[in-house]
Tab-separated table of C-alpha atoms in Angstrom:
chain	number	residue	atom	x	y	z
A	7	UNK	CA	-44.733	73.538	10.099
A	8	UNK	CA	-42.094	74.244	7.325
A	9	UNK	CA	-42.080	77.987	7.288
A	10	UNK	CA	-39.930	81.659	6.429
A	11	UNK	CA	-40.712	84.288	8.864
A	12	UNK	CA	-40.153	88.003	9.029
A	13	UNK	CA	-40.289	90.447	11.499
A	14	UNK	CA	-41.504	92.893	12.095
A	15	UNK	CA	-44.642	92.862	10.024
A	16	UNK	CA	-45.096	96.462	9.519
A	17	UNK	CA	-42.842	99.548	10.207
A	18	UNK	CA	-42.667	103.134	10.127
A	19	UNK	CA	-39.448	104.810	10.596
A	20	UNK	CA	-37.767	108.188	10.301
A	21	UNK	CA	-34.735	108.745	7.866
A	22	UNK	CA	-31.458	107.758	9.106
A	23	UNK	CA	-32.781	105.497	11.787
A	24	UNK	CA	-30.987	102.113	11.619
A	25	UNK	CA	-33.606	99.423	11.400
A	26	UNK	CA	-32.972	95.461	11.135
A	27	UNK	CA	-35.893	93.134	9.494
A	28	UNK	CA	-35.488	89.547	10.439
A	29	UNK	CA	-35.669	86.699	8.657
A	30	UNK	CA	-35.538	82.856	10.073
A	31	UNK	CA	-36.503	79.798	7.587
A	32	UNK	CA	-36.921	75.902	9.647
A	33	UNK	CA	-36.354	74.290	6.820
A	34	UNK	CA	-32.350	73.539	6.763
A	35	UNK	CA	-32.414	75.436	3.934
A	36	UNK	CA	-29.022	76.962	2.168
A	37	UNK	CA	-30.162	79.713	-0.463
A	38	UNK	CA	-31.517	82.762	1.333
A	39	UNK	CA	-32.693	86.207	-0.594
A	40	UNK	CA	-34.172	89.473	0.005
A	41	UNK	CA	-36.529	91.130	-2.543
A	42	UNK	CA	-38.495	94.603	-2.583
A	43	UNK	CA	-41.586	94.758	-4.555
A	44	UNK	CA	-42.873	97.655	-5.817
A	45	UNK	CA	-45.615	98.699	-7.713
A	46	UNK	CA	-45.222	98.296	-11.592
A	47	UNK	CA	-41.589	96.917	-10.726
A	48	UNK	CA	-42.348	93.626	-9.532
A	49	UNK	CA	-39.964	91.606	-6.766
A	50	UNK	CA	-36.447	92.434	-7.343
A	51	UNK	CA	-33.564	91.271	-5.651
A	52	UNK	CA	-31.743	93.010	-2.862
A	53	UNK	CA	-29.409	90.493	-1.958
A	54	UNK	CA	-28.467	86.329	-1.340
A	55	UNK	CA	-26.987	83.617	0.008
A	56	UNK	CA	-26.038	80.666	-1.049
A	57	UNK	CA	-24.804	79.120	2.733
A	58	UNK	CA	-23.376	80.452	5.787
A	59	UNK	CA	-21.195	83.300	5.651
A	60	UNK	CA	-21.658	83.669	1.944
A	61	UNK	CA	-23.381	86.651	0.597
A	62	UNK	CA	-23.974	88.292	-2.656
A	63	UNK	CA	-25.623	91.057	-4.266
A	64	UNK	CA	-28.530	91.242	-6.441
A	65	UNK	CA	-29.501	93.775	-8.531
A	66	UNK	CA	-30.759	96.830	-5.975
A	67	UNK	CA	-27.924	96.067	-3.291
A	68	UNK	CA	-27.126	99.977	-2.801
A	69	UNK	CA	-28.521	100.903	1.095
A	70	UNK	CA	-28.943	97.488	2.414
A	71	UNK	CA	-26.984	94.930	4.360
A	72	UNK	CA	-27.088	91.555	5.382
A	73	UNK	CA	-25.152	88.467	6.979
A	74	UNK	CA	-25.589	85.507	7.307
A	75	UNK	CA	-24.354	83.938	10.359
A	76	UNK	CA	-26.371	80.957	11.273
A	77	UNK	CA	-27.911	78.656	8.351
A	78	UNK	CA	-31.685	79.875	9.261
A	79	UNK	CA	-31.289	83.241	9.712
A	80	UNK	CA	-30.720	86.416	7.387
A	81	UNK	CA	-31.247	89.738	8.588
A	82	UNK	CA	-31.814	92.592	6.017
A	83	UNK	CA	-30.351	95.654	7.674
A	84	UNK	CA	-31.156	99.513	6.591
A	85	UNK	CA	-27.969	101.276	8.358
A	86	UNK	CA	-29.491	104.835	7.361
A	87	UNK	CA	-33.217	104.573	5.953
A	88	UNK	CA	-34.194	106.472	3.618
A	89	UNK	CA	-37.850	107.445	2.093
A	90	UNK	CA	-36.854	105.523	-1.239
A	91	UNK	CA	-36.633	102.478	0.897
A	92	UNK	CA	-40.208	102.686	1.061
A	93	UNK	CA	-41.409	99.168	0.518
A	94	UNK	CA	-42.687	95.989	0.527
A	95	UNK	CA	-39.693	93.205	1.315
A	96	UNK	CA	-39.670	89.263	1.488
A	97	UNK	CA	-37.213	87.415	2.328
A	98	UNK	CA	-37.505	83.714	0.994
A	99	UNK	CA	-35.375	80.687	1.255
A	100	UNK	CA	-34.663	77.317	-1.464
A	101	UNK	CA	-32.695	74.379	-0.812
A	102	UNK	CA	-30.521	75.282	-2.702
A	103	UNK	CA	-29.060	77.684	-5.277
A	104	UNK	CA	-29.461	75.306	-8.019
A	105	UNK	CA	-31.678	75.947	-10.834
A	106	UNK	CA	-34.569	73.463	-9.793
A	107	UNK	CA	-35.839	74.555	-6.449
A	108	UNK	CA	-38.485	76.278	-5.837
A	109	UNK	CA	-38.738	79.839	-3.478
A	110	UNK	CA	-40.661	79.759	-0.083
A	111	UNK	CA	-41.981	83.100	0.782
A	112	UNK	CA	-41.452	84.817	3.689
A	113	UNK	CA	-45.173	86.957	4.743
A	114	UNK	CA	-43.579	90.195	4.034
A	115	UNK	CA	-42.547	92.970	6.317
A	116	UNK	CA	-44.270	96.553	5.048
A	117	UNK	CA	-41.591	99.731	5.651
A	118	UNK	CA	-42.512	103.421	5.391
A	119	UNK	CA	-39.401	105.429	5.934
A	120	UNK	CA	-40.752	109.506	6.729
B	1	UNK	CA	-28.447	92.614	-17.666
B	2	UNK	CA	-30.901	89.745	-17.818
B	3	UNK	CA	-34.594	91.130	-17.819
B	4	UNK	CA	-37.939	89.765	-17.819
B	5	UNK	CA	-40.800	91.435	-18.935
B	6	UNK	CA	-44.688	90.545	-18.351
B	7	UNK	CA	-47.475	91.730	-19.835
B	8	UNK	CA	-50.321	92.657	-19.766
B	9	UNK	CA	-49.547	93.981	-16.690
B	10	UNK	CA	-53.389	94.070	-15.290
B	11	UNK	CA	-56.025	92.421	-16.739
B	12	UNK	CA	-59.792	92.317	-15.704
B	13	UNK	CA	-62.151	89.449	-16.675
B	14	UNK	CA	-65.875	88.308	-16.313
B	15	UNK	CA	-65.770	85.491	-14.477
B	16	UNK	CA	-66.119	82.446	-16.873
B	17	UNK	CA	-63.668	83.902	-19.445
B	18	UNK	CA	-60.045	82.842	-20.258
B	19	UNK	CA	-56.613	84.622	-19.331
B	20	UNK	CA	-53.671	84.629	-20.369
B	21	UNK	CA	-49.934	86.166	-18.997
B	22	UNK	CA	-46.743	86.489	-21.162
B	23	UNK	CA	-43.641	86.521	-19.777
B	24	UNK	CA	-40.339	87.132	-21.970
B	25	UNK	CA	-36.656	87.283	-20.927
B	26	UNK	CA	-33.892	88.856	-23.343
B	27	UNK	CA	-31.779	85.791	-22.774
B	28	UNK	CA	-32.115	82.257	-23.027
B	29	UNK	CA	-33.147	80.561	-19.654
B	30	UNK	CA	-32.459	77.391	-18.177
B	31	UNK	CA	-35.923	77.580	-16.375
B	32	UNK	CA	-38.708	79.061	-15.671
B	33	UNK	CA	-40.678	79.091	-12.738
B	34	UNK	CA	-44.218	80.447	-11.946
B	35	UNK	CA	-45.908	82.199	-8.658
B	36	UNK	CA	-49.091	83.150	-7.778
B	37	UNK	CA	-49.448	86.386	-5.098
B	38	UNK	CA	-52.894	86.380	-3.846
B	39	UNK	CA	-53.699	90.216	-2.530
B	40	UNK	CA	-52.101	91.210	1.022
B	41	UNK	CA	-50.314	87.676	0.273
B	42	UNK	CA	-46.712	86.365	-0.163
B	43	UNK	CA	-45.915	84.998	-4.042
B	44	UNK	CA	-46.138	81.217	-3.496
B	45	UNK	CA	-44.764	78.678	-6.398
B	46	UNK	CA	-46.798	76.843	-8.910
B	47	UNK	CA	-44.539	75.243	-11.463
B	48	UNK	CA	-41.059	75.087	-12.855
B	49	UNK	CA	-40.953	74.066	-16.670
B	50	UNK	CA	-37.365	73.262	-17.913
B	51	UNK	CA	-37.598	71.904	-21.199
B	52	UNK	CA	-38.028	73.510	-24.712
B	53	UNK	CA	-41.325	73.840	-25.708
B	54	UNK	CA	-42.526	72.136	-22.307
B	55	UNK	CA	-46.587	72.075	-21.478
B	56	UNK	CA	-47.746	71.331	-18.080
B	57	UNK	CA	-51.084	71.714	-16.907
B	58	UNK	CA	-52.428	72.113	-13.457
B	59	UNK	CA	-56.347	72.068	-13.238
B	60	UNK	CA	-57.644	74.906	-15.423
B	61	UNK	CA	-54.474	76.459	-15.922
B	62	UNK	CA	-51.827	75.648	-19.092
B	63	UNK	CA	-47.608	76.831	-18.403
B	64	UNK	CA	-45.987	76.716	-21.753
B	65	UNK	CA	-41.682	77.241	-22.463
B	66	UNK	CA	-41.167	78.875	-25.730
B	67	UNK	CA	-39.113	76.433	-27.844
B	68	UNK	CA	-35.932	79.166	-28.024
B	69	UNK	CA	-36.744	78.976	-24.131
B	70	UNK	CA	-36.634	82.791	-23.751
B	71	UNK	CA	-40.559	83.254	-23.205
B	72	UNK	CA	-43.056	81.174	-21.682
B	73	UNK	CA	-46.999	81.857	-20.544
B	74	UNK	CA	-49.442	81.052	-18.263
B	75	UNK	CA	-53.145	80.691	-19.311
B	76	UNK	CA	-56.372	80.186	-17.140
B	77	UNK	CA	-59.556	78.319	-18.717
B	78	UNK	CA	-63.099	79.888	-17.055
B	79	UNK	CA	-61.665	82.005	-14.386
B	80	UNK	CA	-62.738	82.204	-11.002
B	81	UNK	CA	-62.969	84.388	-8.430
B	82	UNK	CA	-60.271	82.750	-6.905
B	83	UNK	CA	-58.166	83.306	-9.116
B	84	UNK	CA	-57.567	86.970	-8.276
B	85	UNK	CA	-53.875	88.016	-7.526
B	86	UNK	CA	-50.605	89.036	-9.234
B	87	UNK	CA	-49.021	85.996	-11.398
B	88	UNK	CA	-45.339	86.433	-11.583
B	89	UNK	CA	-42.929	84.437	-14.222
B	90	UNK	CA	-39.529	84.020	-12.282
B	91	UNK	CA	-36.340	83.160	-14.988
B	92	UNK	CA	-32.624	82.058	-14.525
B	93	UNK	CA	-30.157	82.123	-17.179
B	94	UNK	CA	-27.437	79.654	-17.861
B	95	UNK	CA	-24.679	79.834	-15.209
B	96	UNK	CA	-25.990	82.351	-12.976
B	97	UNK	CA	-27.368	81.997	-9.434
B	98	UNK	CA	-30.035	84.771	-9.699
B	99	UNK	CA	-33.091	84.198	-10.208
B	100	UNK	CA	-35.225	87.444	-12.142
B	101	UNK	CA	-38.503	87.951	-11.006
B	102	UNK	CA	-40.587	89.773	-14.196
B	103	UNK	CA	-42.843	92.728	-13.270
B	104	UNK	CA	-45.940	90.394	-12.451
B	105	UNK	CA	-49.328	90.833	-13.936
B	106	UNK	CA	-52.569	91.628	-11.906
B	107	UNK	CA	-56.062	89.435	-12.574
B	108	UNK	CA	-59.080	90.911	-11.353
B	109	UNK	CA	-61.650	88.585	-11.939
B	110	UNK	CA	-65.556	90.227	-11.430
B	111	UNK	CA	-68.393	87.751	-10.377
């Protein structure tokens, strides 16, 4: 089954402990993004990738990391977490970055940071 | 920077009645794309439109572009109770790989 999945699915966390949230897509996909949604804000970007070992940052890149070493996988990494980090995050994946493809979803991977 | 802005950003209905989302960007797009987040869900894609002053319809629900393609909307006919969730609009302007997710706008939709 063509899928994005995260893990984990929930976390809680204490400030300044260095968590990773994975992300792996089957579908040979090349565009890969993170986004935080929160409420009244809607899903904004953290950061993307367009292929392997090409990364970029979106528009709320500041306490966040990723890489992208292998085509299906993108880890979002929180080096020193924070209680403003406090979220909802999916990752999702497109064939591309072109204009005309449409986002698959990760299921989402709830953080509380304390 | 390039922003997209929803509204309303709830809305409650009787079930039966119509809805309708707007979604406007403050620059021109080169497409807009649609998602529907059911509650505890993921946002999962509906439709793309691409051309100016573009009308698809899937069922009981009607996209429109804007002809200047910097808006676009999303209306239901009779809701139903399954059509509860957050509708996003999702945007990208001309020679840019981002795509801009606007703020999203919640249906509640009472039996």
């Amino acid at each position: 089954e063509a899928q994005v999945t995260q893990n984990p699915r929930y976390l809680i966390t204490v400030t300044g402990k260095k968590l990773t949230v994975t992300c792996s897509q089957n579908m040979n996909h090349e565009y890969m993004s993170w986004y935080r949604q929160d409420p009244g804000l809607g899903l904004r970007q953290i950061y993307y990738s367009m292929n392997v070992e090409v990364t970029d940052k979106g528009d709320v890149p500041e306490g966040y990391k990723v890489s992208r070493k292998e085509k299906r996988n993108f880890p979002l990494i929180l080096e020193s977490p924070s209680p403003n980090q406090t979220s909802l995050y999916f990752c999702a994946s497109s064939l591309d970055s072109f204009s005309y493809n449409e986002q698959f979803f990760g299921p989402g991977t709830r953080l509380t940071v304390l | 920077g390039q922003q997209v802005m929803q509204i309303p950003q709830y809305q409650h209905v009787q079930e039966g009645e119509d809805f309708t989302t707007y979604c406007n960007s403050s620059t021109t797009l080169s497409n807009i794309q649609w998602y529907k987040q059911r509650p505890g869900g993921h946002p999962v894609f509906l439709i793309q439109l691409v051309k100016s002053g573009e009308v698809k319809k899937q069922k009981r629900l009607t996209f429109q572009f804007g002809e200047a393609k910097k808006n676009s909307s999303l209306h239901i006919t009779a809701t139903q109770t399954t059509d509860v969730g957050t509708y996003f609009c999702a945007g990208r302007a001309y020679n840019t790989d981002k795509l801009i997710f606007g703020t999203g706008t919640r249906l509640q939709v009472f039996p």
